[in-house]
Amino acid sequence: MKACIVHKPDSGDVARDVLKFLTEIGVSAEILQDWSLAKDFDFIVSVGGDGTILRLLQFIEGKTPPIFGINTGKVGLLTHCDANFREFLLKAIEEFETEEFMRIECVVDGEKLLALNEIAILTAKPARMINVRIFVDEIEIEDIRCDGMLISTPIGSTAYALSTGGPIIDPYVESMLIVPVAPFKLGWKPWVISADRKIKAEVDSDAFVVADGHKIVSADSTSEIILRKSESYAVFFKVENRIGKIVRKLRLIR
Amino acid sequence: MKACIVHKPDSGDVARDVLKFLTEIGVSAEILQDWSLAKDFDFIVSVGGDGTILRLLQFIEGKTPPIFGINTGKVGLLTHCDANFREFLLKAIEEFETEEFMRIECVVDGEKLLALNEIAILTAKPARMINVRIFVDEIEIEDIRCDGMLISTPIGSTAYALSTGGPIIDPYVESMLIVPVAPFKLGWKPWVISADRKIKAEVDSDAFVVADGHKIVSADSTSEIILRKSESYAVFFKVENRIGKIVRKLRLIR
Amino acid sequence: MKACIVHKPDSGDVARDVLKFLTEIGVSAEILQDWSLAKDFDFIVSVGGDGTILRLLQFIEGKTPPIFGINTGKVGLLTHCDANFREFLLKAIEEFETEEFMRIECVVDGEKLLALNEIAILTAKPARMINVRIFVDEIEIEDIRCDGMLISTPIGSTAYALSTGGPIIDPYVESMLIVPVAPFKLGWKPWVISADRKIKAEVDSDAFVVADGHKIVSADSTSEIILRKSESYAVFFKVENRIGKIVRKLRLIR
Amino acid sequence: MKACIVHKPDSGDVARDVLKFLTEIGVSAEILQDWSLAKDFDFIVSVGGDGTILRLLQFIEGKTPPIFGINTGKVGLLTHCDANFREFLLKAIEEFETEEFMRIECVVDGEKLLALNEIAILTAKPARMINVRIFVDEIEIEDIRCDGMLISTPIGSTAYALSTGGPIIDPYVESMLIVPVAPFKLGWKPWVISADRKIKAEVDSDAFVVADGHKIVSADSTSEIILRKSESYAVFFKVENRIGKIVRKLRLIR
């Protein structure tokens, strides 16, 4: 079994501890500099926060190896334990139970983005609204002036989408959440749609399309923006009580 | 093939037209007075509105025969056509394509309720809040003083739950929506959870538990209120473009 | 100077302490059984919570004597200190600085209600919506199916109105807040209007009109419901930092 | 009496009509190129939309001359009539009844901004939140990660602030509305505070401070951002039924 370790710049010490530990328990491991190689390992240990995992995922286009997250920052939703990782990491490797979460794929004029949390379509000019039209399976469900529009996964419902009127979605309910950011309109609602549907977005002026806050592509009124569930699942070592984990995280942002 | 017809008191004329039409096309049919017999027919034609169908469903405990709704009132979400039913009803019977939507089952101190839209747990005293605690698979996700709490199906997301901060949920995403009515609390969110989970509710004072606005059971601080997805699906003749139908309905309540 | 003391049933001990203390500092005082006499004293000490003060106010139709609230329950917004009242009450009496907050007056078919927090117009039947139309200076601003409608004072913005989409309003901004409870409508907004305007409400079916959760009057589709700012101000001993007090209270209901 | 005319680039024709009309009725008038001269006239005719008036106001630091708005675009809230202006403009000049609306003044590190609608404090990086702390008379009322924070006038409650959870505020209720844009927090509320209070904002990273969507100033974690009611009122010819005008505008964005 071959593992790799990725880490946040400030978490090199913990990463080296992980390397030593994995070697001790007989796992061949290395600390990766070039994260695009991560996809070829049997599993990945991420040392940092949710942000580190989100960045890592930008480097893996297909289904990912199982990820184990060691949290060295604020409480995360995607991580498995804090810097006292030994017991938890050992158990995870021994049992090797995993679970997978859908990602959303967005194609903007041929360029492809992949997101575990959300694709945000945002005005390119601060304090200037854009008009966004959203089509689900070719049916227009929304036509709205706003700061932007989010298309979020269930996992992403506790990320950027939490800042809007969106609900918390159980990560085991495969679906896509569509919700505007600062809509200049009285009558609108968040939509939770089947993950099998296709979404098309149109904007009337310059916009940024942003995947998980990390990768940005430009779009304009001529762009075709297509979103759908990706088959490139993100795989994680299993977390026992995911509802409880969400409840604890929400308490921190009350 | 044997069909029955149920109708709203003011829609007897249309019901008789349906009876005549079904007889003409060779379907043995009758207008039902005792709706509890409806479950033994091959299909049911409901003449009225969404409310008529919701009332009908209170009489059918298991999986229902396919229902065809003729709308004689305001635009409904569960109906298939208006009083000019011939072409649509004929096509529905010929193709006999159906779809089924989950119902929620609620047991209050041993008494069972069944709802296509929602179970509402409401204060029994006007302008007096109750405290509701909600547990999902034994995890407490909410503890809140409010006018009430809704546990809604996806179909129900355009009914009472629309009056709260809940999202619109695609009827093809099997899930349960949990959302408070008038919560006296700043930090709360609607939850969309997997339909496989079990919900438990506790109240601290006198409450009404209401299924689809029709059936009411009393509860108090000693009550055990358990909710889960029912296997008693509601079956309907298929509607082609359900997202479009929802969009049109939402436009009417802007 | 003549003072009276009113108290919650369970706070008789503290009330007797207050009586003793007032006598010691030379204030003629008595514990009132008949609260309708309270208006004839130079000031009132209320022992209990916000609810006690709200109940007391139901007995005083004109401008009230200054009220000093001793809190024996949960943290209140209208009270001045907890059961260790001596220092605070002494200072209040010595300085005798007061402030006054507007009440709303509501006339339903000739019957008059007075509220410091809010007038709630609520459906008389649980889980059955009513339609409410709201006119401001004869202009219809809302026509909405809902569980109810609140017309709140600024002080009331942290009471029942907090359970709806209403804002927190500075008690020193004289105004009335109009906000629906569980509106079955997508496009609506809370309104904050000038306290000088006249509000008229119409309902289409049986409703309860409730003042501060205490006094209830019935209304129906023939009723005339008129609301305006009352000249019967509620007078309180001054609280130094009211914004800070609100912030602390809000923290408790996060 | 001396009047000036300002106009949107595409509305020169109507502006020349206005010039001709004013000359006919004996008012000395001219079409202004340099809008900073507008403050020295007896009144101003703006030809365009609300945006034209907002831009004009950026050129006038003190109390403005009365403004009459001729709308050549979408329905505006600040304009008085459409391109058929003769009757309305004549009546306005004859009666010369005016009303004034408060503006907000914002000082960022010594640089001054003036807004009729709102001051928006926005993250300088798309899809990256900033943390904003808000102090009212030195009391911290909010500490929140968000896309931004708005401090709006009552007039501005139907502008950018409408895109957030803010209420509609009667323009005759002098007050300031504080409301976040896309707050990453469960427990928050819009605040409506007295116009006499002082607001201080602090950000933790690069931000733009934007007045009415027109004037932008940069800020960062070292900046002092102070906001208060300006004495530089915006003066308009009187509109009879302002509540009705707001209701009609809201209907357009349902």
Short mmCIF file of C-alpha atoms in Angstrom, two decimals, chain A residues 105-209:
data_model
loop_
_atom_site.label_atom_id
_atom_site.label_comp_id
_atom_site.label_asym_id
_atom_site.label_seq_id
_atom_site.Cartn_x
_atom_site.Cartn_y
_atom_site.Cartn_z
CA GLU A 105 -18.79 19.55 -13.19
CA CYS A 106 -19.15 22.85 -14.96
CA VAL A 107 -18.16 23.50 -18.56
CA VAL A 108 -17.73 27.15 -19.56
CA ASP A 109 -17.13 27.60 -23.26
CA GLY A 110 -15.31 24.27 -23.38
CA GLU A 111 -13.25 24.79 -20.24
CA LYS A 112 -14.01 22.38 -17.43
CA LEU A 113 -14.30 23.06 -13.70
CA LEU A 114 -14.86 20.53 -10.93
CA ALA A 115 -16.21 21.37 -7.48
CA LEU A 116 -16.91 19.47 -4.28
CA ASN A 117 -18.70 22.41 -2.65
CA GLU A 118 -20.09 24.70 -5.27
CA ILE A 119 -19.78 26.48 -8.56
CA ALA A 120 -20.33 30.19 -8.03
CA ILE A 121 -21.30 32.39 -10.97
CA LEU A 122 -20.49 35.90 -9.79
CA THR A 123 -20.58 39.40 -11.17
CA ALA A 124 -17.12 40.47 -12.33
CA LYS A 125 -17.68 44.03 -11.07
CA PRO A 126 -18.14 44.80 -7.39
CA ALA A 127 -21.51 46.40 -6.57
CA ARG A 128 -22.78 45.78 -10.12
CA MET A 129 -25.42 43.12 -10.50
CA ILE A 130 -25.59 40.60 -13.31
CA ASN A 131 -28.67 38.94 -14.70
CA VAL A 132 -28.58 35.15 -14.48
CA ARG A 133 -31.03 32.79 -16.12
CA ILE A 134 -31.11 29.17 -14.98
CA PHE A 135 -32.50 26.31 -17.03
CA VAL A 136 -33.07 22.83 -15.61
CA ASP A 137 -33.45 20.21 -18.34
CA GLU A 138 -34.16 23.13 -20.69
CA ILE A 139 -36.93 24.55 -18.45
CA GLU A 140 -36.23 28.09 -17.26
CA ILE A 141 -36.66 28.12 -13.50
CA GLU A 142 -35.07 31.46 -12.67
CA ASP A 143 -34.34 34.80 -14.34
CA ILE A 144 -32.88 37.11 -11.78
CA ARG A 145 -30.63 40.13 -11.23
CA CYS A 146 -28.22 39.33 -8.45
CA ASP A 147 -24.63 39.40 -7.22
CA GLY A 148 -24.38 35.80 -8.36
CA MET A 149 -25.77 32.30 -8.43
CA LEU A 150 -24.54 29.18 -6.65
CA ILE A 151 -24.93 25.61 -7.78
CA SER A 152 -23.95 23.58 -4.74
CA THR A 153 -23.58 19.94 -3.81
CA PRO A 154 -25.09 18.62 -0.55
CA ILE A 155 -21.61 18.79 1.00
CA GLY A 156 -21.40 22.39 -0.17
CA SER A 157 -24.64 23.33 1.60
CA THR A 158 -22.55 24.15 4.69
CA ALA A 159 -20.04 26.20 2.66
CA TYR A 160 -20.77 29.30 0.55
CA ALA A 161 -24.42 28.26 0.07
CA LEU A 162 -24.93 28.59 3.83
CA SER A 163 -24.47 32.34 3.36
CA THR A 164 -27.57 32.46 1.19
CA GLY A 165 -31.08 31.26 1.88
CA GLY A 166 -30.15 27.65 1.14
CA PRO A 167 -31.00 24.68 3.40
CA ILE A 168 -28.60 22.22 4.99
CA ILE A 169 -28.64 19.11 2.82
CA ASP A 170 -27.80 15.65 4.08
CA PRO A 171 -24.65 14.58 2.15
CA TYR A 172 -26.35 11.27 1.43
CA VAL A 173 -29.13 12.94 -0.57
CA GLU A 174 -27.62 13.18 -4.06
CA SER A 175 -28.88 16.47 -5.42
CA MET A 176 -27.90 19.93 -6.58
CA LEU A 177 -28.85 23.13 -4.78
CA ILE A 178 -29.48 26.24 -6.86
CA VAL A 179 -29.57 29.47 -4.92
CA PRO A 180 -28.91 33.12 -5.78
CA VAL A 181 -26.51 35.44 -3.96
CA ALA A 182 -28.16 38.75 -3.08
CA PRO A 183 -31.08 38.49 -5.54
CA PHE A 184 -32.67 41.81 -6.48
CA LYS A 185 -36.10 40.23 -6.55
CA LEU A 186 -38.83 39.56 -4.05
CA GLY A 187 -40.12 36.23 -5.27
CA TRP A 188 -37.52 33.49 -5.38
CA LYS A 189 -36.72 30.23 -3.61
CA PRO A 190 -33.72 27.94 -3.33
CA TRP A 191 -34.17 24.81 -5.45
CA VAL A 192 -32.98 21.31 -4.57
CA ILE A 193 -33.02 19.27 -7.77
CA SER A 194 -32.20 15.73 -8.71
CA ALA A 195 -28.49 15.13 -9.38
CA ASP A 196 -29.45 13.55 -12.71
CA ARG A 197 -30.68 16.78 -14.21
CA LYS A 198 -28.72 19.15 -16.41
CA ILE A 199 -28.37 22.82 -15.54
CA LYS A 200 -27.64 25.62 -17.99
CA ALA A 201 -26.82 29.16 -16.91
CA GLU A 202 -26.77 32.35 -18.98
CA VAL A 203 -25.43 35.72 -17.88
CA ASP A 204 -25.96 39.12 -19.45
CA SER A 205 -22.60 40.64 -18.63
CA ASP A 206 -19.08 39.85 -17.44
CA ALA A 207 -18.95 37.15 -14.81
CA PHE A 208 -16.52 34.92 -12.95
CA VAL A 209 -17.25 31.23 -12.66
#
